[in-house]
Protein backbone atom coordinates (compact mmCIF):
# COMPACT_ATOMS: atom_id res chain seq x y z
CA MET A 1 0.51 -0.14 0.17
CA ALA A 2 1.09 2.95 -0.84
CA PRO A 3 1.95 5.99 1.90
CA ALA A 4 -1.19 8.30 2.16
CA GLN A 5 -0.48 11.51 1.04
CA GLY A 6 -3.25 14.14 1.47
CA ARG A 7 -4.11 18.38 1.70
CA PHE A 8 -3.84 20.98 4.38
CA SER A 9 -7.78 22.80 4.89
CA ASP A 10 -7.73 25.82 5.98
CA ASP A 11 -5.30 28.11 7.57
CA ALA A 12 -5.15 29.43 11.49
CA HIS A 13 -7.68 32.62 9.84
CA GLY A 14 -10.13 30.36 7.79
CA HIS A 15 -9.15 31.30 4.97
CA SER A 16 -9.25 28.53 2.43
CA HIS A 17 -6.78 28.06 -0.07
CA GLY A 18 -8.08 26.03 -3.30
CA ARG A 19 -4.90 25.95 -5.18
CA ASP A 20 -2.99 22.69 -5.21
CA THR A 21 0.15 25.40 -5.00
CA ARG A 22 -0.63 26.53 -2.38
CA ASP A 23 -0.15 22.79 -0.45
CA ALA A 24 3.19 22.77 0.57
CA THR A 25 2.91 26.36 2.21
CA GLU A 26 0.17 25.42 4.10
CA GLU A 27 2.08 22.26 6.04
CA ASN A 28 5.37 24.31 6.08
CA THR A 29 3.31 26.70 8.39
CA ALA A 30 1.08 24.33 9.97
CA PRO A 31 1.56 23.87 13.78
CA LEU A 32 4.18 21.36 14.93
CA PRO A 33 2.01 18.91 16.68
CA PHE A 34 -0.28 18.83 13.50
CA ARG A 35 2.27 18.40 11.43
CA GLN A 36 3.44 15.21 12.95
CA ALA A 37 -0.29 13.82 13.87
CA VAL A 38 -0.29 14.13 10.07
CA ASP A 39 3.50 12.69 9.75
CA ALA A 40 1.89 9.58 11.40
CA LEU A 41 -1.03 8.90 9.48
CA ARG A 42 0.51 9.20 5.84
CA ALA A 43 3.43 6.39 7.80
CA ALA A 44 0.59 3.81 9.17
CA ARG A 45 1.05 0.51 8.03
CA LEU A 46 -2.48 -1.13 7.92
CA ARG A 47 -3.63 -4.45 6.79
CA PRO A 48 -4.18 -5.86 3.39
CA GLU A 49 -7.42 -5.72 2.49
CA VAL A 50 -7.80 -1.92 3.05
CA GLU A 51 -6.90 0.52 0.33
CA ILE A 52 -7.30 3.98 1.93
CA ASP A 53 -6.44 7.50 -0.67
CA PRO A 54 -6.10 11.34 0.46
CA THR A 55 -9.50 13.25 -0.14
CA LYS A 56 -10.10 17.09 0.15
CA PRO A 57 -10.86 17.76 3.88
CA PRO A 58 -13.69 19.73 4.73
CA LYS A 59 -13.41 23.43 5.56
CA ARG A 60 -14.22 25.34 8.61
CA LEU A 61 -14.48 22.73 10.54
CA ALA A 62 -11.36 23.62 12.51
CA PRO A 63 -8.37 25.74 11.07
CA TYR A 64 -6.75 23.08 9.92
CA ALA A 65 -7.88 19.25 8.58
CA TYR A 66 -6.78 16.15 6.71
CA ALA A 67 -8.72 13.74 5.58
CA LEU A 68 -8.91 9.68 4.41
CA GLU A 69 -10.80 7.82 2.38
CA ALA A 70 -11.14 4.05 2.99
CA ALA A 71 -12.34 1.43 1.61
CA ALA A 72 -12.64 -2.66 2.89
CA VAL A 73 -11.85 -4.65 -0.51
CA GLU A 74 -12.34 -8.75 -1.09
CA GLY A 75 -10.80 -9.41 -4.72
CA ASP A 76 -12.74 -6.96 -6.97
CA GLU A 77 -15.44 -6.46 -4.74
CA ASP A 78 -15.46 -2.96 -2.33
CA LEU A 79 -16.85 -4.48 1.06
CA ALA A 80 -17.63 -1.55 3.11
CA ASP A 81 -16.24 2.06 2.83
CA GLY A 82 -15.53 4.67 4.82
CA ARG A 83 -13.95 8.72 5.22
CA LEU A 84 -12.01 9.68 8.13
CA VAL A 85 -11.47 12.95 9.21
CA LEU A 86 -8.42 14.80 11.42
CA LEU A 87 -9.30 18.15 12.36
CA HIS A 88 -7.12 20.80 14.65
CA ASP A 89 -7.76 23.13 16.52
CA PRO A 90 -5.00 25.07 18.71
CA ALA A 91 -6.40 27.23 20.50
CA GLY A 92 -8.75 23.70 22.12
CA HIS A 93 -12.55 23.53 21.17
CA ASP A 94 -14.82 23.49 24.35
CA ALA A 95 -16.62 20.40 22.88
CA TRP A 96 -13.95 18.44 22.13
CA GLN A 97 -12.01 18.71 25.53
CA GLY A 98 -8.84 18.80 22.99
CA THR A 99 -7.18 20.33 20.53
CA PHE A 100 -8.00 17.31 17.89
CA ARG A 101 -11.16 15.52 16.74
CA LEU A 102 -11.09 12.15 14.58
CA VAL A 103 -14.86 12.59 12.56
CA THR A 104 -15.68 9.60 10.85
CA LEU A 105 -18.26 8.22 8.60
CA LEU A 106 -18.07 4.14 7.65
CA ARG A 107 -20.86 2.87 4.90
CA ALA A 108 -21.75 -1.09 4.80
CA GLU A 109 -24.46 -3.17 2.49
CA LEU A 110 -26.18 -6.10 5.08
CA GLU A 111 -27.54 -9.29 3.67
CA PRO A 112 -31.65 -8.62 5.29
CA GLU A 113 -31.24 -11.42 7.83
CA MET A 114 -28.22 -9.42 9.60
CA ALA A 115 -30.12 -6.09 8.84
CA ALA A 116 -33.21 -7.14 10.97
CA ASP A 117 -31.20 -8.03 14.33
CA PRO A 118 -33.11 -4.95 16.60
CA LEU A 119 -29.91 -4.61 18.37
CA LEU A 120 -27.66 -3.69 15.01
CA PRO A 121 -27.54 -0.37 16.27
CA GLU A 122 -26.29 -1.09 19.84
CA VAL A 123 -23.82 -3.64 18.45
CA CYS A 124 -22.02 -1.46 15.71
CA TRP A 125 -21.43 1.34 18.13
CA SER A 126 -19.51 -1.11 20.45
CA TRP A 127 -17.69 -1.83 17.59
CA LEU A 128 -16.45 1.08 17.30
CA THR A 129 -15.52 1.40 21.00
CA GLY A 130 -14.33 -1.71 21.25
CA ALA A 131 -11.62 -1.21 18.12
CA MET A 132 -9.78 1.26 20.28
CA ASP A 133 -10.15 -0.35 23.81
CA ALA A 134 -8.67 -2.94 21.54
CA ARG A 135 -5.40 -1.31 20.94
CA GLY A 136 -5.19 0.62 24.40
CA LEU A 137 -6.10 3.93 23.09
CA SER A 138 -7.84 6.38 25.10
CA TYR A 139 -10.42 8.84 23.66
CA GLY A 140 -13.61 10.79 25.07
CA GLU A 141 -16.24 12.98 24.09
CA ALA A 142 -17.27 10.33 21.79
CA SER A 143 -20.96 11.03 20.07
CA GLY A 144 -22.04 9.60 17.00
CA THR A 145 -25.14 8.05 15.32
CA VAL A 146 -25.77 4.27 13.19
CA THR A 147 -28.80 4.32 10.70
CA ARG A 148 -29.90 1.76 8.84
CA ALA A 149 -32.33 2.42 6.29
CA GLY A 150 -33.92 -0.49 3.64
CA SER A 151 -34.09 -0.57 -0.25
CA HIS A 152 -37.08 -2.72 -2.09
CA TYR A 153 -37.03 -2.88 -6.09
CA PHE A 154 -40.34 -3.06 -7.91
CA GLY A 155 -40.87 -3.02 -11.75
CA GLY A 156 -38.12 -3.05 -13.86
CA LEU A 157 -35.81 -3.59 -10.79
CA SER A 158 -37.63 -6.50 -9.14
CA ASP A 159 -35.20 -9.17 -9.83
CA ARG A 160 -32.94 -7.50 -7.17
CA ARG A 161 -32.69 -8.92 -4.15
CA PRO A 162 -33.74 -6.13 -0.90
CA ALA A 163 -30.69 -3.87 0.11
CA THR A 164 -29.77 -2.89 3.79
CA GLN A 165 -26.66 -0.01 4.19
CA ILE A 166 -25.56 0.59 8.07
CA GLU A 167 -24.08 3.63 8.37
CA ILE A 168 -22.02 4.96 11.28
CA ARG A 169 -21.64 8.57 11.99
CA ALA A 170 -19.08 9.22 14.81
CA SER A 171 -16.23 11.92 16.62
CA TRP A 172 -14.33 11.38 19.47
CA THR A 173 -11.47 13.46 20.86
CA PRO A 174 -7.66 11.29 21.06
CA ARG A 175 -5.67 11.11 23.47
CA GLU A 176 -3.02 14.02 23.63
CA GLY A 177 0.59 12.31 24.42
CA LEU A 178 4.16 13.32 24.25
CA GLY A 179 4.50 17.26 22.86
CA GLY A 180 0.44 17.20 22.37
CA VAL A 181 0.41 15.26 19.55
CA PRO A 182 -1.80 11.98 19.72
CA ASP A 183 -0.99 8.66 18.17
CA THR A 184 -2.82 9.00 14.99
CA ALA A 185 -1.32 5.97 13.02
CA SER A 186 -2.84 3.78 16.11
CA TYR A 187 -6.08 5.59 15.90
CA LEU A 188 -6.05 4.42 12.15
CA ALA A 189 -5.33 1.36 12.67
CA ALA A 190 -8.33 0.55 14.96
CA TRP A 191 -10.65 2.61 12.37
CA CYS A 192 -9.42 0.00 9.79
CA ASP A 193 -10.29 -3.22 12.35
CA LEU A 194 -13.17 -1.02 12.00
CA LEU A 195 -13.71 -0.95 8.51
CA CYS A 196 -12.92 -4.29 8.41
CA GLN A 197 -15.60 -5.43 10.77
CA VAL A 198 -18.36 -4.03 9.25
CA ALA A 199 -17.00 -5.34 5.80
CA GLY A 200 -17.42 -8.58 7.34
CA LEU A 201 -14.09 -9.86 7.25
CA PRO A 202 -12.74 -11.65 9.52
CA PRO A 203 -10.19 -10.28 12.16
CA ALA A 204 -6.27 -10.08 11.20
CA PRO A 205 -3.69 -12.17 12.32
CA ALA A 206 -1.32 -10.77 15.22
CA HIS A 207 1.66 -9.74 14.07
CA GLY A 208 4.36 -7.39 15.57
CA PRO A 209 2.98 -3.59 16.87
CA ASP A 210 4.90 -1.25 14.16
CA THR A 211 2.59 -3.43 11.73
CA GLY A 212 -0.92 -1.30 13.26
CA VAL A 213 -2.65 -4.84 12.66
CA GLN A 214 -3.28 -7.10 15.79
CA ASN A 215 -6.11 -10.17 16.50
CA LEU A 216 -8.87 -8.70 18.22
CA PRO A 217 -9.98 -11.37 20.53
CA GLY A 218 -14.44 -12.14 20.40
CA VAL A 219 -14.64 -10.22 17.15
CA VAL A 220 -18.24 -11.36 15.32
CA SER A 221 -18.15 -9.96 11.78
CA LEU A 222 -21.50 -9.18 9.82
CA PRO A 223 -21.89 -11.64 6.60
CA GLN A 224 -21.64 -9.17 4.23
CA ARG A 225 -21.88 -8.45 0.42
CA ARG A 226 -20.38 -6.11 -2.33
CA GLY A 227 -21.19 -2.20 -0.04
CA PRO A 228 -21.70 0.83 -1.84
CA GLN A 229 -19.12 3.44 -2.74
CA LEU A 230 -18.45 7.03 -0.91
CA PRO A 231 -20.11 10.04 -3.74
């Protein structure tokens, strides 16, 4: 997998830079903790089922932002996909209770019998927190939603099977370590664990601590078929 590269969003005064020629300047002038956090994301080694690429970060959510999008892939099929955004406000944010915030969206298509489980939203939310707990990661101010939506097809589309999509939207404040920098590589690895779990892939085999991959005991994944693509 190629290292994840990306771009920075607004500067500390909220002015948007849309020109690619300004990216290097923005990166050089961003606060050191943010640059270090982004460098760790770029250098993270993830399980091979995850294909990851940079994407344009949202504007106006924070003075600095970096974003990645990823898909859990099996063969030629994208089973689940998602977006992870790192936000940074050097002045701190009352709602975050910190200077960094991670924001995510994950989506996958489920088999109808699994989608009918009344406890599915609670289980999916527990996967998010459990993925971080399994890696010993601290976090605060977690919030979000789990949504499932079903589609039934009629007329010329009646030969298609009913489809149900699960969507997880969440945000949390990562623990800041030495120099005020969170261990973003580990949070990214935990997020990829969640992405693969939602995709129905088995837990990854245990590896060394530098691989960003570990076996998660007690994890149950959903049977899965091809999932939707992010817009």
